[in-house]
Amino acid sequence: MDHVSAEAGDYPTTERSRVRRRHDRGSHGRSDVYAVLDATPLCHVGYTINGAPYVTPTLHWREGDRVYWHGSAASRFLRASDAMPVCLTCSIMDGYVLARSAFNHSINYRSAMVFGTARTVEEPEEKAAALKYFTDSFFPGRWDDLRPMTTQELKATSVLWMDIEEATAKVRDAPPGDPEEAHVPVWAGVLPVRHGLAAAEPAPDLPESIALPAALDALIRSGRLR
Amino acid sequence: MDHVSAEAGDYPTTERSRVRRRHDRGSHGRSDVYAVLDATPLCHVGYTINGAPYVTPTLHWREGDRVYWHGSAASRFLRASDAMPVCLTCSIMDGYVLARSAFNHSINYRSAMVFGTARTVEEPEEKAAALKYFTDSFFPGRWDDLRPMTTQELKATSVLWMDIEEATAKVRDAPPGDPEEAHVPVWAGVLPVRHGLAAAEPAPDLPESIALPAALDALIRSGRLR
């Protein structure tokens, strides 16, 4: 799509997105932000309505500097305001970090916080194109195997997007940071967290003649979530 | 603690928390909300500053109707306002749901969205008690094995809390919801997502004489994240 501009380089550093704590873990680099957004299907979208915050989980996908998300549960937000400021956050917990002191306990994680202005995809054709991209980015080739979407279904589906104006990525991936306390006689280390797909569960009414597509089998075996 | 009142029953239904979509999946029941909050260590906290939304990932814990969270990265928020409205959301993705139509694709998930007013724990003793509860709720008995927290460390740690004023839990746990389309010749079913702990990784400087505590070994084997 012509809006895609997968530029290299950093997002601007402003009062909103400046990394205030643990500078060593923070980055405004595009590739760092993209890596987190692309690693997890689930995001949390924050809106403000009448001054109060709302945080909604949903699925997202990305094309260059544009992030899309599924409008599920967004109807109240869409009614409240058009073109509203949004903070979309993705987080993956990679492990518990157990140190010798409570203070140095931490987690290993990857997170990205991106800021922009929410828009809705209005044109049915553009919406269909976005949903095809969405579906195929999770499950390669699936869109063309599905029965086509009806006009009514397209109307009932909300797709939102924003261009990333500012963003921060943070990563911690290390053992406990307290080597000076190695003499304290308590177990220290990392309990890694794994997120992965398990064996597919065919729908109860799926004909036995329909096998799991190779692309889905490959996704399950990949160890990735998307 | 004396503020704990693990009452049964429902949270009030208001304009803020009313389930607008998919009523079949939503609940205001305390036990439903608690079940999600207690199943995952990671939450996303939404704040509003100068009218704009911020969504921060952090760890949380719960005692009755009170939710605590770790103040990491909260300093900017704490500076901005005291007693601010907060939306704290926990979400667990349990699987991709692949239907015969794009429209009926979904995910299986558990989520809870809780609303309240953020407060900070000010008293050092109260803060230490909260952190002990936090640590031991993840890793039973660990607090007493650690070297004690210093006054300086306590000062540098932020603990926030809120009493749940309103809350909504949503769960989807089912095969694709399109039995009338079972004749469409495409694979349909669920790709379950699993989140679990893997084998512990001792700190590089951990003396070999210190074995993994039984409580941590049990947690890893439990299949739970907390």
Short mmCIF file of C-alpha atoms in Angstrom, two decimals:
data_model
loop_
_atom_site.label_atom_id
_atom_site.label_comp_id
_atom_site.label_asym_id
_atom_site.label_seq_id
_atom_site.Cartn_x
_atom_site.Cartn_y
_atom_site.Cartn_z
CA MET A 1 0.00 0.00 0.00
CA ASP A 2 1.29 3.40 -0.85
CA HIS A 3 1.23 4.78 2.69
CA VAL A 4 3.85 2.28 3.78
CA SER A 5 7.14 3.91 4.51
CA ALA A 6 9.24 1.51 6.51
CA GLU A 7 11.86 4.10 7.22
CA ALA A 8 14.83 3.25 9.26
CA GLY A 9 15.82 5.52 12.09
CA ASP A 10 14.36 6.74 15.33
CA TYR A 11 11.03 8.19 16.35
CA PRO A 12 11.19 11.70 17.75
CA THR A 13 11.86 12.09 21.45
CA THR A 14 9.27 14.28 23.14
CA GLU A 15 7.91 14.91 26.59
CA ARG A 16 5.30 12.22 25.92
CA SER A 17 7.56 9.39 24.94
CA ARG A 18 10.91 10.23 26.47
CA VAL A 19 12.35 7.30 28.39
CA ARG A 20 12.57 8.56 31.95
CA ARG A 21 13.61 5.50 33.83
CA ARG A 22 16.16 2.78 33.05
CA HIS A 23 17.57 4.47 30.01
CA ASP A 24 19.64 1.39 29.40
CA ARG A 25 16.50 -0.55 28.55
CA GLY A 26 14.74 2.01 26.38
CA SER A 27 14.91 2.83 22.69
CA HIS A 28 13.11 5.02 20.18
CA GLY A 29 14.50 3.02 17.26
CA ARG A 30 12.00 1.95 14.63
CA SER A 31 13.41 -1.55 14.30
CA ASP A 32 13.22 -2.08 18.07
CA VAL A 33 9.61 -0.90 18.15
CA TYR A 34 8.63 -2.99 15.11
CA ALA A 35 10.22 -6.11 16.61
CA VAL A 36 7.92 -5.98 19.63
CA LEU A 37 4.77 -5.04 17.70
CA ASP A 38 5.38 -7.91 15.29
CA ALA A 39 6.14 -10.52 17.94
CA THR A 40 2.77 -10.60 19.68
CA PRO A 41 -0.78 -10.66 18.31
CA LEU A 42 -2.31 -8.96 21.36
CA CYS A 43 -2.13 -5.28 22.16
CA HIS A 44 -3.76 -2.99 24.71
CA VAL A 45 -5.24 0.20 23.34
CA GLY A 46 -5.71 3.17 25.67
CA TYR A 47 -8.34 5.83 24.99
CA THR A 48 -9.55 8.78 27.01
CA ILE A 49 -13.25 9.51 27.21
CA ASN A 50 -14.54 12.39 29.30
CA GLY A 51 -11.14 12.57 30.92
CA ALA A 52 -11.15 8.95 32.07
CA PRO A 53 -8.90 6.18 30.75
CA TYR A 54 -10.02 2.94 29.06
CA VAL A 55 -7.71 0.08 28.18
CA THR A 56 -9.03 -2.46 25.68
CA PRO A 57 -7.26 -5.65 24.54
CA THR A 58 -7.47 -6.47 20.86
CA LEU A 59 -5.45 -7.85 17.94
CA HIS A 60 -3.24 -5.59 15.88
CA TRP A 61 -1.10 -5.72 12.76
CA ARG A 62 1.38 -3.37 11.18
CA GLU A 63 2.36 -2.11 7.76
CA GLY A 64 5.39 0.13 7.92
CA ASP A 65 4.69 2.95 10.33
CA ARG A 66 0.96 2.30 10.31
CA VAL A 67 -0.64 0.15 12.99
CA TYR A 68 -4.10 -1.34 12.53
CA TRP A 69 -6.28 -2.90 15.15
CA HIS A 70 -9.53 -4.69 15.26
CA GLY A 71 -12.42 -2.54 16.41
CA SER A 72 -13.93 -5.11 18.73
CA ALA A 73 -15.40 -3.38 21.76
CA ALA A 74 -14.43 -0.07 20.21
CA SER A 75 -17.91 1.05 19.36
CA ARG A 76 -18.30 3.11 22.50
CA PHE A 77 -14.98 4.76 21.81
CA LEU A 78 -15.83 5.43 18.19
CA ARG A 79 -19.09 7.04 19.19
CA ALA A 80 -17.34 9.22 21.74
CA SER A 81 -14.89 10.87 19.43
CA ASP A 82 -13.29 10.75 16.04
CA ALA A 83 -9.57 11.26 15.58
CA MET A 84 -8.73 10.71 19.24
CA PRO A 85 -5.26 10.34 20.71
CA VAL A 86 -4.34 6.75 21.40
CA CYS A 87 -1.59 4.88 23.23
CA LEU A 88 -1.20 1.31 21.96
CA THR A 89 1.00 -0.92 24.08
CA CYS A 90 2.33 -4.42 23.40
CA SER A 91 4.06 -6.40 26.13
CA ILE A 92 5.55 -9.84 26.29
CA MET A 93 6.65 -11.26 29.60
CA ASP A 94 9.73 -13.42 29.05
CA GLY A 95 10.57 -14.42 32.59
CA TYR A 96 10.70 -13.77 36.31
CA VAL A 97 14.07 -12.47 37.50
CA LEU A 98 14.75 -13.56 41.07
CA ALA A 99 17.54 -11.67 42.79
CA ARG A 100 18.98 -11.88 46.31
CA SER A 101 17.06 -8.81 47.43
CA ALA A 102 13.39 -7.97 46.88
CA PHE A 103 14.51 -4.68 45.40
CA ASN A 104 16.39 -6.29 42.55
CA HIS A 105 13.59 -8.65 41.58
CA SER A 106 12.42 -7.88 38.09
CA ILE A 107 11.01 -9.42 34.98
CA ASN A 108 12.50 -10.02 31.58
CA TYR A 109 10.17 -8.53 29.01
CA ARG A 110 9.75 -6.80 25.69
CA SER A 111 7.34 -3.90 25.42
CA ALA A 112 6.48 -1.16 22.95
CA MET A 113 4.34 1.89 23.62
CA VAL A 114 3.23 3.73 20.48
CA PHE A 115 1.37 7.01 20.25
CA GLY A 116 -0.80 8.35 17.47
CA THR A 117 -4.23 9.50 16.43
CA ALA A 118 -6.89 6.86 15.86
CA ARG A 119 -8.78 6.76 12.57
CA THR A 120 -11.37 4.37 11.25
CA VAL A 121 -11.17 2.67 7.89
CA GLU A 122 -14.36 3.89 6.18
CA GLU A 123 -14.20 2.66 2.58
CA PRO A 124 -15.51 -0.93 2.25
CA GLU A 125 -12.83 -1.83 -0.27
CA GLU A 126 -10.07 -0.47 1.91
CA LYS A 127 -11.54 -2.31 4.88
CA ALA A 128 -11.64 -5.57 2.96
CA ALA A 129 -8.02 -5.06 1.88
CA ALA A 130 -6.97 -4.42 5.48
CA LEU A 131 -8.80 -7.52 6.73
CA LYS A 132 -7.20 -9.65 4.01
CA TYR A 133 -3.79 -8.37 5.05
CA PHE A 134 -4.68 -9.01 8.72
CA THR A 135 -5.86 -12.56 8.10
CA ASP A 136 -3.01 -13.53 5.82
CA SER A 137 -0.39 -11.98 8.09
CA PHE A 138 -1.49 -14.40 10.81
CA PHE A 139 -2.37 -17.38 8.59
CA PRO A 140 -0.65 -17.17 5.19
CA GLY A 141 -2.99 -17.77 2.27
CA ARG A 142 -6.08 -18.24 4.42
CA TRP A 143 -8.14 -15.35 3.06
CA ASP A 144 -8.58 -16.91 -0.38
CA ASP A 145 -9.71 -20.22 1.14
CA LEU A 146 -12.51 -18.58 3.12
CA ARG A 147 -15.99 -17.93 1.89
CA PRO A 148 -16.05 -14.26 0.84
CA MET A 149 -17.16 -11.57 3.27
CA THR A 150 -20.62 -10.17 2.74
CA THR A 151 -21.38 -6.47 2.53
CA GLN A 152 -23.26 -6.76 5.82
CA GLU A 153 -20.28 -8.39 7.55
CA LEU A 154 -17.93 -5.70 6.28
CA LYS A 155 -20.28 -3.06 7.65
CA ALA A 156 -20.34 -4.76 11.06
CA THR A 157 -16.56 -4.90 11.32
CA SER A 158 -14.50 -2.00 12.63
CA VAL A 159 -10.89 -1.51 11.64
CA LEU A 160 -8.93 1.32 13.19
CA TRP A 161 -5.48 2.57 12.38
CA MET A 162 -2.95 5.19 13.28
CA ASP A 163 0.36 6.33 11.98
CA ILE A 164 3.00 6.06 14.67
CA GLU A 165 3.91 9.57 15.77
CA GLU A 166 6.12 8.58 18.68
CA ALA A 167 7.16 5.30 20.18
CA THR A 168 9.30 3.68 22.82
CA ALA A 169 10.53 0.10 23.05
CA LYS A 170 11.89 -1.44 26.22
CA VAL A 171 13.62 -4.76 26.64
CA ARG A 172 15.11 -6.55 29.62
CA ASP A 173 16.82 -9.84 28.88
CA ALA A 174 19.38 -10.65 31.53
CA PRO A 175 20.09 -12.57 34.74
CA PRO A 176 19.60 -10.81 38.11
CA GLY A 177 21.49 -7.54 38.31
CA ASP A 178 23.02 -7.99 41.73
CA PRO A 179 26.42 -9.71 41.33
CA GLU A 180 27.72 -7.87 44.40
CA GLU A 181 25.31 -9.90 46.50
CA ALA A 182 26.25 -13.36 45.25
CA HIS A 183 27.30 -14.23 48.80
CA VAL A 184 23.70 -14.04 50.04
CA PRO A 185 22.67 -17.70 50.39
CA VAL A 186 19.44 -17.68 48.42
CA TRP A 187 18.58 -19.09 45.00
CA ALA A 188 18.82 -16.47 42.25
CA GLY A 189 18.17 -16.74 38.54
CA VAL A 190 15.50 -16.56 35.89
CA LEU A 191 12.27 -18.51 35.52
CA PRO A 192 11.68 -18.18 31.76
CA VAL A 193 8.12 -17.77 30.49
CA ARG A 194 7.21 -19.43 27.20
CA HIS A 195 4.28 -18.50 24.98
CA GLY A 196 3.47 -20.88 22.16
CA LEU A 197 0.84 -22.68 20.18
CA ALA A 198 -0.30 -26.17 21.08
CA ALA A 199 -1.77 -28.91 18.89
CA ALA A 200 -4.69 -27.70 16.75
CA GLU A 201 -8.21 -28.63 17.86
CA PRO A 202 -10.42 -29.18 14.80
CA ALA A 203 -13.99 -27.86 15.06
CA PRO A 204 -16.38 -30.61 16.24
CA ASP A 205 -18.24 -30.44 12.92
CA LEU A 206 -15.15 -30.37 10.68
CA PRO A 207 -15.32 -33.16 8.06
CA GLU A 208 -12.51 -35.65 8.60
CA SER A 209 -11.45 -35.20 4.98
CA ILE A 210 -10.21 -31.66 5.70
CA ALA A 211 -6.64 -31.74 6.97
CA LEU A 212 -4.78 -29.02 8.83
CA PRO A 213 -3.19 -26.73 6.21
CA ALA A 214 0.58 -26.89 6.04
CA ALA A 215 0.88 -23.16 6.83
CA LEU A 216 -0.97 -23.61 10.14
CA ASP A 217 1.06 -26.68 11.00
CA ALA A 218 4.23 -24.68 10.32
CA LEU A 219 3.00 -21.82 12.54
CA ILE A 220 2.32 -24.20 15.43
CA ARG A 221 5.75 -25.78 15.09
CA SER A 222 7.53 -22.43 14.76
CA GLY A 223 7.35 -21.61 18.46
CA ARG A 224 6.04 -18.16 17.49
CA LEU A 225 2.60 -16.76 18.14
CA ARG A 226 2.38 -15.03 14.78
CA MET B 1 -5.34 -6.86 56.22
CA ASP B 2 -8.45 -5.19 57.49
CA HIS B 3 -9.44 -3.57 54.23
CA VAL B 4 -9.94 -6.93 52.60
CA SER B 5 -13.56 -7.65 51.93
CA ALA B 6 -13.76 -10.50 49.48
CA GLU B 7 -17.47 -10.06 49.05
CA ALA B 8 -19.39 -12.25 46.73
CA GLY B 9 -21.71 -10.64 44.24
CA ASP B 10 -21.49 -8.28 41.33
CA TYR B 11 -19.86 -4.95 40.73
CA PRO B 12 -22.28 -2.16 39.87
CA THR B 13 -23.21 -1.71 36.24
CA THR B 14 -22.68 1.83 35.05
CA GLU B 15 -22.20 3.71 31.83
CA ARG B 16 -18.47 3.21 32.24
CA SER B 17 -18.36 -0.52 32.65
CA ARG B 18 -21.57 -1.76 31.06
CA VAL B 19 -20.95 -4.60 28.63
CA ARG B 20 -22.10 -3.23 25.30
CA ARG B 21 -21.10 -5.93 22.91
CA ARG B 22 -21.29 -9.72 23.15
CA HIS B 23 -23.32 -9.77 26.34
CA ASP B 24 -22.98 -13.52 26.36
CA ARG B 25 -19.27 -13.16 27.07
CA GLY B 26 -19.40 -10.44 29.71
CA SER B 27 -19.85 -10.49 33.47
CA HIS B 28 -19.70 -8.07 36.37
CA GLY B 29 -19.35 -10.92 38.86
CA ARG B 30 -16.60 -10.56 41.45
CA SER B 31 -15.48 -14.16 41.16
CA ASP B 32 -15.20 -13.87 37.37
CA VAL B 33 -13.14 -10.69 37.66
CA TYR B 34 -10.91 -12.14 40.40
CA ALA B 35 -10.26 -15.30 38.36
CA VAL B 36 -8.72 -13.28 35.52
CA LEU B 37 -6.76 -10.89 37.75
CA ASP B 38 -5.31 -13.82 39.66
CA ALA B 39 -4.39 -15.90 36.60
CA THR B 40 -1.81 -13.57 35.07
CA PRO B 41 1.05 -11.59 36.59
CA LEU B 42 1.00 -8.88 33.92
CA CYS B 43 -1.51 -6.05 33.69
CA HIS B 44 -1.82 -2.90 31.60
CA VAL B 45 -2.60 0.26 33.52
CA GLY B 46 -4.22 3.17 31.72
CA TYR B 47 -3.80 6.74 32.93
CA THR B 48 -4.85 10.08 31.43
CA ILE B 49 -2.42 13.00 31.55
CA ASN B 50 -3.35 16.31 30.00
CA GLY B 51 -6.20 14.57 28.24
CA ALA B 52 -3.97 11.99 26.55
CA PRO B 53 -3.90 8.26 27.31
CA TYR B 54 -0.90 6.23 28.54
CA VAL B 55 -0.86 2.46 28.87
CA THR B 56 1.90 0.96 31.02
CA PRO B 57 2.59 -2.74 31.56
CA THR B 58 3.45 -3.81 35.08
CA LEU B 59 2.91 -6.58 37.63
CA HIS B 60 -0.12 -6.56 39.90
CA TRP B 61 -1.51 -8.45 42.84
CA ARG B 62 -4.84 -8.48 44.62
CA GLU B 63 -6.19 -8.65 48.13
CA GLY B 64 -9.97 -8.81 48.13
CA ASP B 65 -11.34 -5.86 46.23
CA ARG B 66 -8.03 -4.02 46.36
CA VAL B 67 -5.57 -4.26 43.48
CA TYR B 68 -1.92 -3.29 43.91
CA TRP B 69 0.60 -2.70 41.20
CA HIS B 70 4.24 -2.01 40.99
CA GLY B 71 5.06 1.61 40.32
CA SER B 72 7.72 0.96 37.73
CA ALA B 73 7.60 3.69 35.09
CA ALA B 74 4.85 5.36 37.09
CA SER B 75 6.90 8.26 38.29
CA ARG B 76 5.78 10.55 35.51
CA PHE B 77 2.20 9.63 36.26
CA LEU B 78 2.62 10.14 39.96
CA ARG B 79 4.09 13.55 39.39
CA ALA B 80 1.21 14.48 37.13
CA SER B 81 -1.59 13.86 39.54
CA ASP B 82 -2.57 12.26 42.78
CA ALA B 83 -5.76 10.23 43.10
CA MET B 84 -6.26 9.85 39.37
CA PRO B 85 -8.81 7.60 37.67
CA VAL B 86 -7.31 4.39 36.39
CA CYS B 87 -8.37 1.52 34.15
CA LEU B 88 -6.36 -1.63 34.83
CA THR B 89 -6.78 -4.41 32.28
CA CYS B 90 -5.57 -8.02 32.36
CA SER B 91 -5.82 -10.18 29.25
CA ILE B 92 -4.82 -13.74 28.50
CA MET B 93 -4.97 -14.99 24.94
CA ASP B 94 -5.97 -18.65 25.01
CA GLY B 95 -6.19 -19.41 21.31
CA TYR B 96 -6.89 -18.43 17.74
CA VAL B 97 -10.38 -19.37 16.58
CA LEU B 98 -10.43 -20.10 12.85
CA ALA B 99 -13.88 -20.13 11.30
CA ARG B 100 -15.05 -20.67 7.71
CA SER B 101 -15.55 -16.94 7.19
CA ALA B 102 -13.22 -14.09 8.04
CA PHE B 103 -16.08 -12.49 9.94
CA ASN B 104 -16.36 -15.35 12.42
CA HIS B 105 -12.65 -15.56 13.17
CA SER B 106 -12.02 -14.74 16.79
CA ILE B 107 -9.78 -15.53 19.70
CA ASN B 108 -10.39 -17.43 22.87
CA TYR B 109 -9.37 -15.22 25.76
CA ARG B 110 -9.95 -14.14 29.32
CA SER B 111 -9.90 -10.45 30.16
CA ALA B 112 -10.81 -8.19 33.06
CA MET B 113 -11.11 -4.42 32.98
CA VAL B 114 -11.23 -2.81 36.41
CA PHE B 115 -11.84 0.83 37.25
CA GLY B 116 -10.85 2.78 40.32
CA THR B 117 -8.86 5.65 41.71
CA ALA B 118 -5.09 5.22 42.01
CA ARG B 119 -3.38 5.85 45.35
CA THR B 120 0.21 5.44 46.42
CA VAL B 121 1.30 3.51 49.49
CA GLU B 122 3.10 6.18 51.52
CA GLU B 123 3.95 4.57 54.86
CA PRO B 124 7.24 2.61 54.73
CA GLU B 125 5.85 -0.15 56.93
CA GLU B 126 2.73 -0.48 54.85
CA LYS B 127 4.87 -0.52 51.71
CA ALA B 128 7.10 -3.25 53.11
CA ALA B 129 4.03 -5.29 54.04
CA ALA B 130 2.61 -4.90 50.54
CA LEU B 131 5.90 -5.95 48.94
CA LYS B 132 6.17 -8.97 51.21
CA TYR B 133 2.64 -9.98 50.21
CA PHE B 134 3.55 -9.35 46.53
CA THR B 135 6.73 -11.41 46.66
CA ASP B 136 5.24 -14.29 48.61
CA SER B 137 2.11 -14.41 46.47
CA PHE B 138 4.34 -15.15 43.47
CA PHE B 139 7.01 -17.20 45.26
CA PRO B 140 5.73 -18.65 48.55
CA GLY B 141 8.09 -18.09 51.48
CA ARG B 142 10.67 -16.18 49.45
CA TRP B 143 10.50 -12.89 51.34
CA ASP B 144 12.00 -14.34 54.51
CA ASP B 145 14.89 -15.91 52.57
CA LEU B 146 15.93 -12.60 51.02
CA ARG B 147 18.29 -10.12 52.54
CA PRO B 148 16.08 -7.43 54.15
CA MET B 149 15.11 -4.31 52.19
CA THR B 150 16.96 -1.15 53.12
CA THR B 151 15.24 2.13 53.92
CA GLN B 152 16.71 3.58 50.74
CA GLU B 153 15.31 0.75 48.62
CA LEU B 154 11.90 1.11 50.16
CA LYS B 155 11.98 4.80 49.34
CA ALA B 156 12.90 4.09 45.73
CA THR B 157 10.04 1.63 45.23
CA SER B 158 6.56 2.75 44.26
CA VAL B 159 3.50 0.71 45.13
CA LEU B 160 0.12 1.88 43.92
CA TRP B 161 -3.30 0.55 44.72
CA MET B 162 -6.96 1.09 44.09
CA ASP B 163 -10.18 -0.32 45.36
CA ILE B 164 -12.20 -1.77 42.52
CA GLU B 165 -15.17 0.49 41.92
CA GLU B 166 -16.43 -1.19 38.78
CA ALA B 167 -15.26 -4.12 36.74
CA THR B 168 -16.04 -6.30 33.78
CA ALA B 169 -14.75 -9.76 32.94
CA LYS B 170 -15.03 -11.31 29.51
CA VAL B 171 -14.29 -14.87 28.47
CA ARG B 172 -14.49 -16.72 25.18
CA ASP B 173 -13.70 -20.41 25.34
CA ALA B 174 -15.32 -22.24 22.46
CA PRO B 175 -14.84 -23.64 18.96
CA PRO B 176 -15.75 -21.49 15.94
CA GLY B 177 -19.30 -20.16 16.13
CA ASP B 178 -20.40 -20.95 12.61
CA PRO B 179 -21.91 -24.45 12.56
CA GLU B 180 -24.26 -23.41 9.75
CA GLU B 181 -21.22 -23.12 7.50
CA ALA B 182 -19.72 -26.53 8.15
CA HIS B 183 -20.18 -27.33 4.47
CA VAL B 184 -17.57 -24.73 3.46
CA PRO B 185 -14.50 -26.82 2.61
CA VAL B 186 -11.89 -25.06 4.73
CA TRP B 187 -10.15 -26.12 7.93
CA ALA B 188 -11.82 -24.70 11.03
CA GLY B 189 -10.97 -25.05 14.68
CA VAL B 190 -8.85 -23.64 17.47
CA LEU B 191 -5.08 -23.17 17.71
CA PRO B 192 -4.63 -23.10 21.50
CA VAL B 193 -2.06 -20.74 23.00
CA ARG B 194 -0.13 -21.94 26.04
CA HIS B 195 1.69 -19.71 28.52
CA GLY B 196 3.95 -21.47 30.98
CA LEU B 197 7.23 -21.50 32.82
CA ALA B 198 10.26 -23.31 31.47
CA ALA B 199 13.24 -24.82 33.30
CA ALA B 200 14.86 -22.39 35.75
CA GLU B 201 18.10 -20.70 34.71
CA PRO B 202 20.36 -20.20 37.76
CA ALA B 203 22.28 -16.92 37.92
CA PRO B 204 25.80 -17.33 36.46
CA ASP B 205 27.30 -16.55 39.88
CA LEU B 206 24.98 -18.78 41.92
CA PRO B 207 26.98 -21.18 44.10
CA GLU B 208 26.34 -24.77 43.04
CA SER B 209 25.43 -25.65 46.59
CA ILE B 210 22.21 -23.63 46.38
CA ALA B 211 19.44 -25.73 44.89
CA LEU B 212 16.18 -24.53 43.37
CA PRO B 213 13.65 -24.19 46.22
CA ALA B 214 10.81 -26.70 46.15
CA ALA B 215 8.22 -23.93 45.92
CA LEU B 216 9.76 -22.60 42.69
CA ASP B 217 10.06 -26.09 41.27
CA ALA B 218 6.39 -26.65 42.06
CA LEU B 219 5.42 -23.38 40.38
CA ILE B 220 7.30 -24.30 37.20
CA ARG B 221 5.64 -27.73 37.11
CA SER B 222 2.17 -26.34 37.86
CA GLY B 223 1.60 -25.02 34.34
CA ARG B 224 0.49 -21.73 35.89
CA LEU B 225 2.26 -18.39 35.66
CA ARG B 226 1.52 -17.45 39.25
#
